[in-house]
PDB file of N, CA, C and O in Angstrom:
ATOM      1  N   UNK M   1      95.793  89.205  47.229  1.00 60.00           N
ATOM      2  CA  UNK M   1      94.423  89.269  47.669  1.00 60.00           C
ATOM      3  C   UNK M   1      93.978  87.882  48.146  1.00 60.00           C
ATOM      4  O   UNK M   1      94.380  86.862  47.610  1.00 60.00           O
ATOM      5  N   UNK M   2      93.137  87.851  49.147  1.00 64.00           N
ATOM      6  CA  UNK M   2      92.648  86.600  49.715  1.00 64.00           C
ATOM      7  C   UNK M   2      91.571  86.027  48.791  1.00 64.00           C
ATOM      8  O   UNK M   2      90.582  86.676  48.485  1.00 64.00           O
ATOM      9  N   UNK M   3      91.764  84.787  48.355  1.00 74.00           N
ATOM     10  CA  UNK M   3      90.845  84.163  47.400  1.00 74.00           C
ATOM     11  C   UNK M   3      89.635  83.515  48.095  1.00 74.00           C
ATOM     12  O   UNK M   3      88.559  83.500  47.549  1.00 74.00           O
ATOM     13  N   UNK M   4      89.817  82.963  49.276  1.00 80.00           N
ATOM     14  CA  UNK M   4      88.732  82.307  49.995  1.00 80.00           C
ATOM     15  C   UNK M   4      87.849  83.375  50.653  1.00 80.00           C
ATOM     16  O   UNK M   4      88.263  84.043  51.593  1.00 80.00           O
ATOM     17  N   UNK M   5      86.620  83.515  50.174  1.00 83.00           N
ATOM     18  CA  UNK M   5      85.753  84.600  50.644  1.00 83.00           C
ATOM     19  C   UNK M   5      85.298  84.406  52.089  1.00 83.00           C
ATOM     20  O   UNK M   5      85.136  85.388  52.815  1.00 83.00           O
ATOM     21  N   UNK M   6      85.102  83.167  52.509  1.00 83.00           N
ATOM     22  CA  UNK M   6      84.712  82.919  53.900  1.00 83.00           C
ATOM     23  C   UNK M   6      85.838  83.344  54.846  1.00 83.00           C
ATOM     24  O   UNK M   6      85.595  83.986  55.869  1.00 83.00           O
ATOM     25  N   UNK M   7      87.070  83.017  54.467  1.00 84.00           N
ATOM     26  CA  UNK M   7      88.211  83.417  55.290  1.00 84.00           C
ATOM     27  C   UNK M   7      88.375  84.936  55.272  1.00 84.00           C
ATOM     28  O   UNK M   7      88.690  85.538  56.291  1.00 84.00           O
ATOM     29  N   UNK M   8      88.139  85.551  54.132  1.00 85.00           N
ATOM     30  CA  UNK M   8      88.247  87.010  54.022  1.00 85.00           C
ATOM     31  C   UNK M   8      87.223  87.688  54.936  1.00 85.00           C
ATOM     32  O   UNK M   8      87.561  88.653  55.629  1.00 85.00           O
ATOM     33  N   UNK M   9      86.005  87.178  54.978  1.00 86.00           N
ATOM     34  CA  UNK M   9      84.984  87.742  55.864  1.00 86.00           C
ATOM     35  C   UNK M   9      85.377  87.547  57.324  1.00 86.00           C
ATOM     36  O   UNK M   9      85.195  88.455  58.146  1.00 86.00           O
ATOM     37  N   UNK M  10      85.891  86.378  57.652  1.00 84.00           N
ATOM     38  CA  UNK M  10      86.338  86.121  59.013  1.00 84.00           C
ATOM     39  C   UNK M  10      87.478  87.058  59.389  1.00 84.00           C
ATOM     40  O   UNK M  10      87.482  87.637  60.479  1.00 84.00           O
ATOM     41  N   UNK M  11      88.426  87.226  58.503  1.00 87.00           N
ATOM     42  CA  UNK M  11      89.578  88.082  58.759  1.00 87.00           C
ATOM     43  C   UNK M  11      89.145  89.531  58.971  1.00 87.00           C
ATOM     44  O   UNK M  11      89.601  90.191  59.902  1.00 87.00           O
ATOM     45  N   UNK M  12      88.255  90.026  58.130  1.00 90.00           N
ATOM     46  CA  UNK M  12      87.773  91.404  58.260  1.00 90.00           C
ATOM     47  C   UNK M  12      86.974  91.557  59.553  1.00 90.00           C
ATOM     48  O   UNK M  12      87.100  92.568  60.259  1.00 90.00           O
ATOM     49  N   UNK M  13      86.164  90.562  59.890  1.00 87.00           N
ATOM     50  CA  UNK M  13      85.403  90.608  61.136  1.00 87.00           C
ATOM     51  C   UNK M  13      86.302  90.639  62.353  1.00 87.00           C
ATOM     52  O   UNK M  13      86.068  91.410  63.291  1.00 87.00           O
ATOM     53  N   UNK M  14      87.333  89.816  62.343  1.00 88.00           N
ATOM     54  CA  UNK M  14      88.274  89.794  63.466  1.00 88.00           C
ATOM     55  C   UNK M  14      89.067  91.095  63.552  1.00 88.00           C
ATOM     56  O   UNK M  14      89.319  91.600  64.642  1.00 88.00           O
ATOM     57  N   UNK M  15      89.454  91.621  62.407  1.00 91.00           N
ATOM     58  CA  UNK M  15      90.183  92.888  62.373  1.00 91.00           C
ATOM     59  C   UNK M  15      89.331  94.005  62.972  1.00 91.00           C
ATOM     60  O   UNK M  15      89.809  94.785  63.803  1.00 91.00           O
ATOM     61  N   UNK M  16      88.078  94.057  62.573  1.00 91.00           N
ATOM     62  CA  UNK M  16      87.168  95.079  63.082  1.00 91.00           C
ATOM     63  C   UNK M  16      86.923  94.904  64.580  1.00 91.00           C
ATOM     64  O   UNK M  16      86.933  95.878  65.337  1.00 91.00           O
ATOM     65  N   UNK M  17      86.716  93.663  65.018  1.00 85.00           N
ATOM     66  CA  UNK M  17      86.484  93.404  66.439  1.00 85.00           C
ATOM     67  C   UNK M  17      87.709  93.770  67.280  1.00 85.00           C
ATOM     68  O   UNK M  17      87.581  94.369  68.351  1.00 85.00           O
ATOM     69  N   UNK M  18      88.893  93.442  66.809  1.00 87.00           N
ATOM     70  CA  UNK M  18      90.117  93.778  67.552  1.00 87.00           C
ATOM     71  C   UNK M  18      90.348  95.279  67.603  1.00 87.00           C
ATOM     72  O   UNK M  18      90.781  95.803  68.632  1.00 87.00           O
ATOM     73  N   UNK M  19      90.059  95.967  66.510  1.00 91.00           N
ATOM     74  CA  UNK M  19      90.182  97.424  66.508  1.00 91.00           C
ATOM     75  C   UNK M  19      89.190  98.036  67.490  1.00 91.00           C
ATOM     76  O   UNK M  19      89.525  98.945  68.246  1.00 91.00           O
ATOM     77  N   UNK M  20      87.962  97.516  67.491  1.00 86.00           N
ATOM     78  CA  UNK M  20      86.958  97.996  68.440  1.00 86.00           C
ATOM     79  C   UNK M  20      87.359  97.732  69.875  1.00 86.00           C
ATOM     80  O   UNK M  20      87.154  98.573  70.755  1.00 86.00           O
ATOM     81  N   UNK M  21      87.940  96.560  70.145  1.00 83.00           N
ATOM     82  CA  UNK M  21      88.416  96.239  71.491  1.00 83.00           C
ATOM     83  C   UNK M  21      89.486  97.220  71.951  1.00 83.00           C
ATOM     84  O   UNK M  21      89.482  97.673  73.096  1.00 83.00           O
ATOM     85  N   UNK M  22      90.397  97.533  71.062  1.00 87.00           N
ATOM     86  CA  UNK M  22      91.475  98.464  71.407  1.00 87.00           C
ATOM     87  C   UNK M  22      90.919  99.848  71.728  1.00 87.00           C
ATOM     88  O   UNK M  22      91.295 100.454  72.743  1.00 87.00           O
ATOM     89  N   UNK M  23      90.031 100.333  70.900  1.00 88.00           N
ATOM     90  CA  UNK M  23      89.422 101.648  71.139  1.00 88.00           C
ATOM     91  C   UNK M  23      88.611 101.633  72.427  1.00 88.00           C
ATOM     92  O   UNK M  23      88.647 102.578  73.216  1.00 88.00           O
ATOM     93  N   UNK M  24      87.898 100.538  72.672  1.00 83.00           N
ATOM     94  CA  UNK M  24      87.099 100.394  73.889  1.00 83.00           C
ATOM     95  C   UNK M  24      87.984 100.437  75.130  1.00 83.00           C
ATOM     96  O   UNK M  24      87.678 101.133  76.097  1.00 83.00           O
ATOM     97  N   UNK M  25      89.087  99.702  75.133  1.00 84.00           N
ATOM     98  CA  UNK M  25      89.954  99.664  76.311  1.00 84.00           C
ATOM     99  C   UNK M  25      90.609 101.020  76.558  1.00 84.00           C
ATOM    100  O   UNK M  25      90.683 101.485  77.697  1.00 84.00           O
ATOM    101  N   UNK M  26      91.055 101.684  75.506  1.00 87.00           N
ATOM    102  CA  UNK M  26      91.643 103.011  75.666  1.00 87.00           C
ATOM    103  C   UNK M  26      90.604 103.988  76.209  1.00 87.00           C
ATOM    104  O   UNK M  26      90.892 104.791  77.112  1.00 87.00           O
ATOM    105  N   UNK M  27      89.391 103.913  75.685  1.00 87.00           N
ATOM    106  CA  UNK M  27      88.324 104.785  76.181  1.00 87.00           C
ATOM    107  C   UNK M  27      87.966 104.490  77.619  1.00 87.00           C
ATOM    108  O   UNK M  27      87.726 105.399  78.415  1.00 87.00           O
ATOM    109  N   UNK M  28      87.922 103.208  77.969  1.00 85.00           N
ATOM    110  CA  UNK M  28      87.611 102.816  79.344  1.00 85.00           C
ATOM    111  C   UNK M  28      88.701 103.281  80.304  1.00 85.00           C
ATOM    112  O   UNK M  28      88.400 103.788  81.396  1.00 85.00           O
ATOM    113  N   UNK M  29      89.952 103.141  79.904  1.00 86.00           N
ATOM    114  CA  UNK M  29      91.056 103.617  80.738  1.00 86.00           C
ATOM    115  C   UNK M  29      90.955 105.128  80.939  1.00 86.00           C
ATOM    116  O   UNK M  29      91.119 105.638  82.051  1.00 86.00           O
ATOM    117  N   UNK M  30      90.665 105.846  79.872  1.00 88.00           N
ATOM    118  CA  UNK M  30      90.514 107.300  79.966  1.00 88.00           C
ATOM    119  C   UNK M  30      89.340 107.673  80.870  1.00 88.00           C
ATOM    120  O   UNK M  30      89.435 108.601  81.677  1.00 88.00           O
ATOM    121  N   UNK M  31      88.241 106.953  80.738  1.00 88.00           N
ATOM    122  CA  UNK M  31      87.062 107.210  81.564  1.00 88.00           C
ATOM    123  C   UNK M  31      87.357 106.966  83.045  1.00 88.00           C
ATOM    124  O   UNK M  31      87.014 107.781  83.899  1.00 88.00           O
ATOM    125  N   UNK M  32      87.996 105.842  83.355  1.00 87.00           N
ATOM    126  CA  UNK M  32      88.326 105.512  84.745  1.00 87.00           C
ATOM    127  C   UNK M  32      89.286 106.549  85.322  1.00 87.00           C
ATOM    128  O   UNK M  32      89.126 106.988  86.464  1.00 87.00           O
ATOM    129  N   UNK M  33      90.259 106.957  84.532  1.00 88.00           N
ATOM    130  CA  UNK M  33      91.207 107.961  85.034  1.00 88.00           C
ATOM    131  C   UNK M  33      90.509 109.309  85.254  1.00 88.00           C
ATOM    132  O   UNK M  33      90.817 110.008  86.220  1.00 88.00           O
ATOM    133  N   UNK M  34      89.584 109.663  84.392  1.00 90.00           N
ATOM    134  CA  UNK M  34      88.845 110.908  84.561  1.00 90.00           C
ATOM    135  C   UNK M  34      88.005 110.924  85.820  1.00 90.00           C
ATOM    136  O   UNK M  34      87.827 111.957  86.462  1.00 90.00           O
ATOM    137  N   UNK M  35      87.476 109.769  86.199  1.00 90.00           N
ATOM    138  CA  UNK M  35      86.648 109.676  87.400  1.00 90.00           C
ATOM    139  C   UNK M  35      87.494 109.642  88.663  1.00 90.00           C
ATOM    140  O   UNK M  35      87.216 110.331  89.637  1.00 90.00           O
ATOM    141  N   UNK M  36      88.572 108.840  88.649  1.00 90.00           N
ATOM    142  CA  UNK M  36      89.303 108.576  89.893  1.00 90.00           C
ATOM    143  C   UNK M  36      90.545 109.433  90.087  1.00 90.00           C
ATOM    144  O   UNK M  36      90.942 109.675  91.216  1.00 90.00           O
ATOM    145  N   UNK M  37      91.195 109.817  88.989  1.00 88.00           N
ATOM    146  CA  UNK M  37      92.450 110.593  89.060  1.00 88.00           C
ATOM    147  C   UNK M  37      93.576 109.848  89.794  1.00 88.00           C
ATOM    148  O   UNK M  37      94.471 110.481  90.345  1.00 88.00           O
ATOM    149  N   UNK M  38      93.518 108.523  89.839  1.00 88.00           N
ATOM    150  CA  UNK M  38      94.591 107.755  90.460  1.00 88.00           C
ATOM    151  C   UNK M  38      95.142 106.739  89.467  1.00 88.00           C
ATOM    152  O   UNK M  38      94.408 106.158  88.680  1.00 88.00           O
ATOM    153  N   UNK M  39      96.432 106.552  89.538  1.00 87.00           N
ATOM    154  CA  UNK M  39      97.094 105.604  88.638  1.00 87.00           C
ATOM    155  C   UNK M  39      96.777 104.163  89.020  1.00 87.00           C
ATOM    156  O   UNK M  39      96.784 103.278  88.166  1.00 87.00           O
ATOM    157  N   UNK M  40      96.457 103.921  90.281  1.00 88.00           N
ATOM    158  CA  UNK M  40      96.137 102.568  90.721  1.00 88.00           C
ATOM    159  C   UNK M  40      94.867 102.065  90.047  1.00 88.00           C
ATOM    160  O   UNK M  40      94.834 100.954  89.520  1.00 88.00           O
ATOM    161  N   UNK M  41      93.830 102.879  90.052  1.00 86.00           N
ATOM    162  CA  UNK M  41      92.591 102.467  89.394  1.00 86.00           C
ATOM    163  C   UNK M  41      92.778 102.388  87.884  1.00 86.00           C
ATOM    164  O   UNK M  41      92.148 101.564  87.218  1.00 86.00           O
ATOM    165  N   UNK M  42      93.651 103.202  87.369  1.00 84.00           N
ATOM    166  CA  UNK M  42      93.972 103.176  85.944  1.00 84.00           C
ATOM    167  C   UNK M  42      94.623 101.847  85.575  1.00 84.00           C
ATOM    168  O   UNK M  42      94.303 101.255  84.544  1.00 84.00           O
ATOM    169  N   UNK M  43      95.486 101.343  86.437  1.00 87.00           N
ATOM    170  CA  UNK M  43      96.179 100.083  86.176  1.00 87.00           C
ATOM    171  C   UNK M  43      95.267  98.871  86.348  1.00 87.00           C
ATOM    172  O   UNK M  43      95.548  97.798  85.818  1.00 87.00           O
ATOM    173  N   UNK M  44      94.167  99.034  87.067  1.00 87.00           N
ATOM    174  CA  UNK M  44      93.253  97.921  87.274  1.00 87.00           C
ATOM    175  C   UNK M  44      92.519  97.514  85.994  1.00 87.00           C
ATOM    176  O   UNK M  44      92.149  96.354  85.845  1.00 87.00           O
ATOM    177  N   UNK M  45      92.321  98.445  85.077  1.00 85.00           N
ATOM    178  CA  UNK M  45      91.574  98.136  83.847  1.00 85.00           C
ATOM    179  C   UNK M  45      92.282  97.057  83.028  1.00 85.00           C
ATOM    180  O   UNK M  45      91.688  96.016  82.748  1.00 85.00           O
ATOM    181  N   UNK M  46      93.546  97.239  82.616  1.00 85.00           N
ATOM    182  CA  UNK M  46      94.187  96.162  81.865  1.00 85.00           C
ATOM    183  C   UNK M  46      94.407  94.894  82.701  1.00 85.00           C
ATOM    184  O   UNK M  46      94.345  93.786  82.170  1.00 85.00           O
ATOM    185  N   UNK M  47      94.603  95.057  84.017  1.00 90.00           N
ATOM    186  CA  UNK M  47      94.772  93.885  84.876  1.00 90.00           C
ATOM    187  C   UNK M  47      93.499  93.040  84.904  1.00 90.00           C
ATOM    188  O   UNK M  47      93.548  91.815  84.745  1.00 90.00           O
ATOM    189  N   UNK M  48      92.347  93.676  85.107  1.00 88.00           N
ATOM    190  CA  UNK M  48      91.081  92.947  85.145  1.00 88.00           C
ATOM    191  C   UNK M  48      90.730  92.365  83.775  1.00 88.00           C
ATOM    192  O   UNK M  48      90.160  91.272  83.693  1.00 88.00           O
ATOM    193  N   UNK M  49      91.082  93.065  82.719  1.00 85.00           N
ATOM    194  CA  UNK M  49      90.858  92.541  81.368  1.00 85.00           C
ATOM    195  C   UNK M  49      91.680  91.273  81.156  1.00 85.00           C
ATOM    196  O   UNK M  49      91.163  90.261  80.659  1.00 85.00           O
ATOM    197  N   UNK M  50      92.928  91.315  81.546  1.00 89.00           N
ATOM    198  CA  UNK M  50      93.795  90.151  81.403  1.00 89.00           C
ATOM    199  C   UNK M  50      93.336  89.001  82.294  1.00 89.00           C
ATOM    200  O   UNK M  50      93.331  87.835  81.876  1.00 89.00           O
ATOM    201  N   UNK M  51      92.930  89.308  83.517  1.00 93.00           N
ATOM    202  CA  UNK M  51      92.445  88.290  84.439  1.00 93.00           C
ATOM    203  C   UNK M  51      91.185  87.605  83.892  1.00 93.00           C
ATOM    204  O   UNK M  51      91.074  86.374  83.946  1.00 93.00           O
ATOM    205  N   UNK M  52      90.276  88.380  83.336  1.00 88.00           N
ATOM    206  CA  UNK M  52      89.053  87.779  82.791  1.00 88.00           C
ATOM    207  C   UNK M  52      89.361  86.911  81.574  1.00 88.00           C
ATOM    208  O   UNK M  52      88.742  85.857  81.380  1.00 88.00           O
ATOM    209  N   UNK M  53      90.323  87.308  80.760  1.00 88.00           N
ATOM    210  CA  UNK M  53      90.718  86.476  79.618  1.00 88.00           C
ATOM    211  C   UNK M  53      91.377  85.179  80.080  1.00 88.00           C
ATOM    212  O   UNK M  53      91.183  84.124  79.476  1.00 88.00           O
ATOM    213  N   UNK M  54      92.153  85.250  81.153  1.00 94.00           N
ATOM    214  CA  UNK M  54      92.789  84.057  81.695  1.00 94.00           C
ATOM    215  C   UNK M  54      91.746  83.074  82.227  1.00 94.00           C
ATOM    216  O   UNK M  54      91.800  81.872  81.939  1.00 94.00           O
ATOM    217  N   UNK M  55      90.790  83.586  82.974  1.00 94.00           N
ATOM    218  CA  UNK M  55      89.740  82.725  83.530  1.00 94.00           C
ATOM    219  C   UNK M  55      88.902  82.112  82.411  1.00 94.00           C
ATOM    220  O   UNK M  55      88.582  80.922  82.448  1.00 94.00           O
ATOM    221  N   UNK M  56      88.577  82.915  81.404  1.00 88.00           N
ATOM    222  CA  UNK M  56      87.772  82.370  80.302  1.00 88.00           C
ATOM    223  C   UNK M  56      88.549  81.325  79.505  1.00 88.00           C
ATOM    224  O   UNK M  56      87.949  80.399  78.948  1.00 88.00           O
ATOM    225  N   UNK M  57      89.870  81.451  79.446  1.00 91.00           N
ATOM    226  CA  UNK M  57      90.653  80.432  78.740  1.00 91.00           C
ATOM    227  C   UNK M  57      90.648  79.103  79.488  1.00 91.00           C
ATOM    228  O   UNK M  57      90.813  78.047  78.890  1.00 91.00           O
ATOM    229  N   UNK M  58      90.451  79.144  80.798  1.00 93.00           N
ATOM    230  CA  UNK M  58      90.349  77.908  81.574  1.00 93.00           C
ATOM    231  C   UNK M  58      88.972  77.258  81.413  1.00 93.00           C
ATOM    232  O   UNK M  58      88.849  76.038  81.438  1.00 93.00           O
ATOM    233  N   UNK M  59      87.953  78.075  81.227  1.00 91.00           N
ATOM    234  CA  UNK M  59      86.583  77.579  81.121  1.00 91.00           C
ATOM    235  C   UNK M  59      86.230  77.181  79.694  1.00 91.00           C
ATOM    236  O   UNK M  59      85.401  76.294  79.483  1.00 91.00           O
ATOM    237  N   UNK M  60      86.857  77.797  78.720  1.00 87.00           N
ATOM    238  CA  UNK M  60      86.460  77.610  77.322  1.00 87.00           C
ATOM    239  C   UNK M  60      86.513  76.168  76.814  1.00 87.00           C
ATOM    240  O   UNK M  60      85.639  75.791  76.024  1.00 87.00           O
ATOM    241  N   UNK M  61      87.454  75.317  77.209  1.00 89.00           N
ATOM    242  CA  UNK M  61      87.410  73.937  76.686  1.00 89.00           C
ATOM    243  C   UNK M  61      86.119  73.195  77.027  1.00 89.00           C
ATOM    244  O   UNK M  61      85.607  72.425  76.224  1.00 89.00           O
ATOM    245  N   UNK M  62      85.577  73.453  78.199  1.00 89.00           N
ATOM    246  CA  UNK M  62      84.332  72.804  78.603  1.00 89.00           C
ATOM    247  C   UNK M  62      83.169  73.325  77.749  1.00 89.00           C
ATOM    248  O   UNK M  62      82.323  72.555  77.293  1.00 89.00           O
ATOM    249  N   UNK M  63      83.151  74.612  77.500  1.00 88.00           N
ATOM    250  CA  UNK M  63      82.059  75.221  76.733  1.00 88.00           C
ATOM    251  C   UNK M  63      82.152  74.842  75.263  1.00 88.00           C
ATOM    252  O   UNK M  63      81.124  74.592  74.618  1.00 88.00           O
ATOM    253  N   UNK M  64      83.346  74.779  74.722  1.00 87.00           N
ATOM    254  CA  UNK M  64      83.531  74.449  73.306  1.00 87.00           C
ATOM    255  C   UNK M  64      83.018  73.050  72.992  1.00 87.00           C
ATOM    256  O   UNK M  64      82.485  72.808  71.907  1.00 87.00           O
ATOM    257  N   UNK M  65      83.143  72.125  73.940  1.00 89.00           N
ATOM    258  CA  UNK M  65      82.659  70.758  73.722  1.00 89.00           C
ATOM    259  C   UNK M  65      81.133  70.674  73.697  1.00 89.00           C
ATOM    260  O   UNK M  65      80.577  69.748  73.130  1.00 89.00           O
ATOM    261  N   UNK M  66      80.455  71.640  74.293  1.00 91.00           N
ATOM    262  CA  UNK M  66      79.000  71.562  74.427  1.00 91.00           C
ATOM    263  C   UNK M  66      78.230  72.293  73.326  1.00 91.00           C
ATOM    264  O   UNK M  66      77.073  71.958  73.076  1.00 91.00           O
ATOM    265  N   UNK M  67      78.825  73.315  72.724  1.00 87.00           N
ATOM    266  CA  UNK M  67      78.107  74.148  71.760  1.00 87.00           C
ATOM    267  C   UNK M  67      78.859  74.213  70.441  1.00 87.00           C
ATOM    268  O   UNK M  67      80.075  73.994  70.395  1.00 87.00           O
ATOM    269  N   UNK M  68      78.148  74.580  69.382  1.00 87.00           N
ATOM    270  CA  UNK M  68      78.795  74.744  68.079  1.00 87.00           C
ATOM    271  C   UNK M  68      79.607  76.034  68.081  1.00 87.00           C
ATOM    272  O   UNK M  68      79.309  76.973  68.824  1.00 87.00           O
ATOM    273  N   UNK M  69      80.616  76.075  67.238  1.00 84.00           N
ATOM    274  CA  UNK M  69      81.490  77.251  67.169  1.00 84.00           C
ATOM    275  C   UNK M  69      80.715  78.501  66.748  1.00 84.00           C
ATOM    276  O   UNK M  69      80.934  79.581  67.283  1.00 84.00           O
ATOM    277  N   UNK M  70      79.817  78.343  65.779  1.00 85.00           N
ATOM    278  CA  UNK M  70      79.040  79.493  65.301  1.00 85.00           C
ATOM    279  C   UNK M  70      78.182  80.060  66.426  1.00 85.00           C
ATOM    280  O   UNK M  70      78.123  81.278  66.623  1.00 85.00           O
ATOM    281  N   UNK M  71      77.542  79.182  67.173  1.00 88.00           N
ATOM    282  CA  UNK M  71      76.697  79.632  68.275  1.00 88.00           C
ATOM    283  C   UNK M  71      77.530  80.318  69.356  1.00 88.00           C
ATOM    284  O   UNK M  71      77.126  81.351  69.907  1.00 88.00           O
ATOM    285  N   UNK M  72      78.683  79.770  69.670  1.00 86.00           N
ATOM    286  CA  UNK M  72      79.559  80.386  70.668  1.00 86.00           C
ATOM    287  C   UNK M  72      80.013  81.779  70.235  1.00 86.00           C
ATOM    288  O   UNK M  72      80.054  82.703  71.044  1.00 86.00           O
ATOM    289  N   UNK M  73      80.347  81.917  68.956  1.00 83.00           N
ATOM    290  CA  UNK M  73      80.790  83.213  68.441  1.00 83.00           C
ATOM    291  C   UNK M  73      79.683  84.248  68.550  1.00 83.00           C
ATOM    292  O   UNK M  73      79.907  85.372  69.003  1.00 83.00           O
ATOM    293  N   UNK M  74      78.482  83.867  68.151  1.00 86.00           N
ATOM    294  CA  UNK M  74      77.348  84.800  68.210  1.00 86.00           C
ATOM    295  C   UNK M  74      77.033  85.176  69.653  1.00 86.00           C
ATOM    296  O   UNK M  74      76.865  86.361  69.976  1.00 86.00           O
ATOM    297  N   UNK M  75      76.978  84.195  70.530  1.00 87.00           N
ATOM    298  CA  UNK M  75      76.641  84.460  71.933  1.00 87.00           C
ATOM    299  C   UNK M  75      77.717  85.312  72.604  1.00 87.00           C
ATOM    300  O   UNK M  75      77.406  86.251  73.338  1.00 87.00           O
ATOM    301  N   UNK M  76      78.982  85.008  72.349  1.00 83.00           N
ATOM    302  CA  UNK M  76      80.050  85.777  72.988  1.00 83.00           C
ATOM    303  C   UNK M  76      80.087  87.220  72.507  1.00 83.00           C
ATOM    304  O   UNK M  76      80.265  88.143  73.302  1.00 83.00           O
ATOM    305  N   UNK M  77      79.878  87.433  71.213  1.00 82.00           N
ATOM    306  CA  UNK M  77      79.862  88.803  70.704  1.00 82.00           C
ATOM    307  C   UNK M  77      78.628  89.558  71.197  1.00 82.00           C
ATOM    308  O   UNK M  77      78.701  90.747  71.492  1.00 82.00           O
ATOM    309  N   UNK M  78      77.504  88.873  71.312  1.00 88.00           N
ATOM    310  CA  UNK M  78      76.293  89.501  71.838  1.00 88.00           C
ATOM    311  C   UNK M  78      76.480  89.889  73.303  1.00 88.00           C
ATOM    312  O   UNK M  78      76.135  91.004  73.707  1.00 88.00           O
ATOM    313  N   UNK M  79      77.053  88.980  74.091  1.00 87.00           N
ATOM    314  CA  UNK M  79      77.321  89.273  75.494  1.00 87.00           C
ATOM    315  C   UNK M  79      78.297  90.436  75.645  1.00 87.00           C
ATOM    316  O   UNK M  79      78.115  91.307  76.503  1.00 87.00           O
ATOM    317  N   UNK M  80      79.291  90.464  74.800  1.00 79.00           N
ATOM    318  CA  UNK M  80      80.281  91.549  74.838  1.00 79.00           C
ATOM    319  C   UNK M  80      79.623  92.891  74.502  1.00 79.00           C
ATOM    320  O   UNK M  80      79.906  93.902  75.137  1.00 79.00           O
ATOM    321  N   UNK M  81      78.739  92.879  73.527  1.00 82.00           N
ATOM    322  CA  UNK M  81      78.028  94.102  73.139  1.00 82.00           C
ATOM    323  C   UNK M  81      77.119  94.581  74.256  1.00 82.00           C
ATOM    324  O   UNK M  81      77.048  95.790  74.538  1.00 82.00           O
ATOM    325  N   UNK M  82      76.434  93.655  74.915  1.00 88.00           N
ATOM    326  CA  UNK M  82      75.548  94.019  76.025  1.00 88.00           C
ATOM    327  C   UNK M  82      76.358  94.627  77.179  1.00 88.00           C
ATOM    328  O   UNK M  82      75.971  95.644  77.762  1.00 88.00           O
ATOM    329  N   UNK M  83      77.507  94.019  77.473  1.00 79.00           N
ATOM    330  CA  UNK M  83      78.379  94.562  78.535  1.00 79.00           C
ATOM    331  C   UNK M  83      78.880  95.951  78.164  1.00 79.00           C
ATOM    332  O   UNK M  83      78.943  96.844  79.017  1.00 79.00           O
ATOM    333  N   UNK M  84      79.244  96.136  76.927  1.00 75.00           N
ATOM    334  CA  UNK M  84      79.734  97.443  76.472  1.00 75.00           C
ATOM    335  C   UNK M  84      78.641  98.492  76.581  1.00 75.00           C
ATOM    336  O   UNK M  84      78.897  99.619  77.036  1.00 75.00           O
ATOM    337  N   UNK M  85      77.430  98.139  76.179  1.00 81.00           N
ATOM    338  CA  UNK M  85      76.307  99.087  76.294  1.00 81.00           C
ATOM    339  C   UNK M  85      75.990  99.388  77.755  1.00 81.00           C
ATOM    340  O   UNK M  85      75.579 100.498  78.076  1.00 81.00           O
ATOM    341  N   UNK M  86      76.191  98.407  78.624  1.00 80.00           N
ATOM    342  CA  UNK M  86      75.972  98.610  80.040  1.00 80.00           C
ATOM    343  C   UNK M  86      76.956  99.604  80.653  1.00 80.00           C
ATOM    344  O   UNK M  86      76.615 100.339  81.592  1.00 80.00           O
ATOM    345  N   UNK M  87      78.155  99.635  80.098  1.00 71.00           N
ATOM    346  CA  UNK M  87      79.136 100.601  80.609  1.00 71.00           C
ATOM    347  C   UNK M  87      78.821 101.989  80.109  1.00 71.00           C
ATOM    348  O   UNK M  87      79.090 102.967  80.716  1.00 71.00           O
TER     349      UNK M  87
END
């Protein structure tokens, strides 16, 4: 069992967020395929997801230097939730 409670909360939060991301991507792929019925548009979902993660990894060092980690985590999760609700 994990003794450090702060780490345990972080681990559970990350586990839940990753599980939600996986379910979200599978649902989005299913939704796109239901609308378009083409494999090309189906393949664009993971491609665009990967591309956006690549671009954000290039930008993140600049942002990390300007803001606190806690604030970045809250803002990024809030932005992600807003985008998900928008879809």
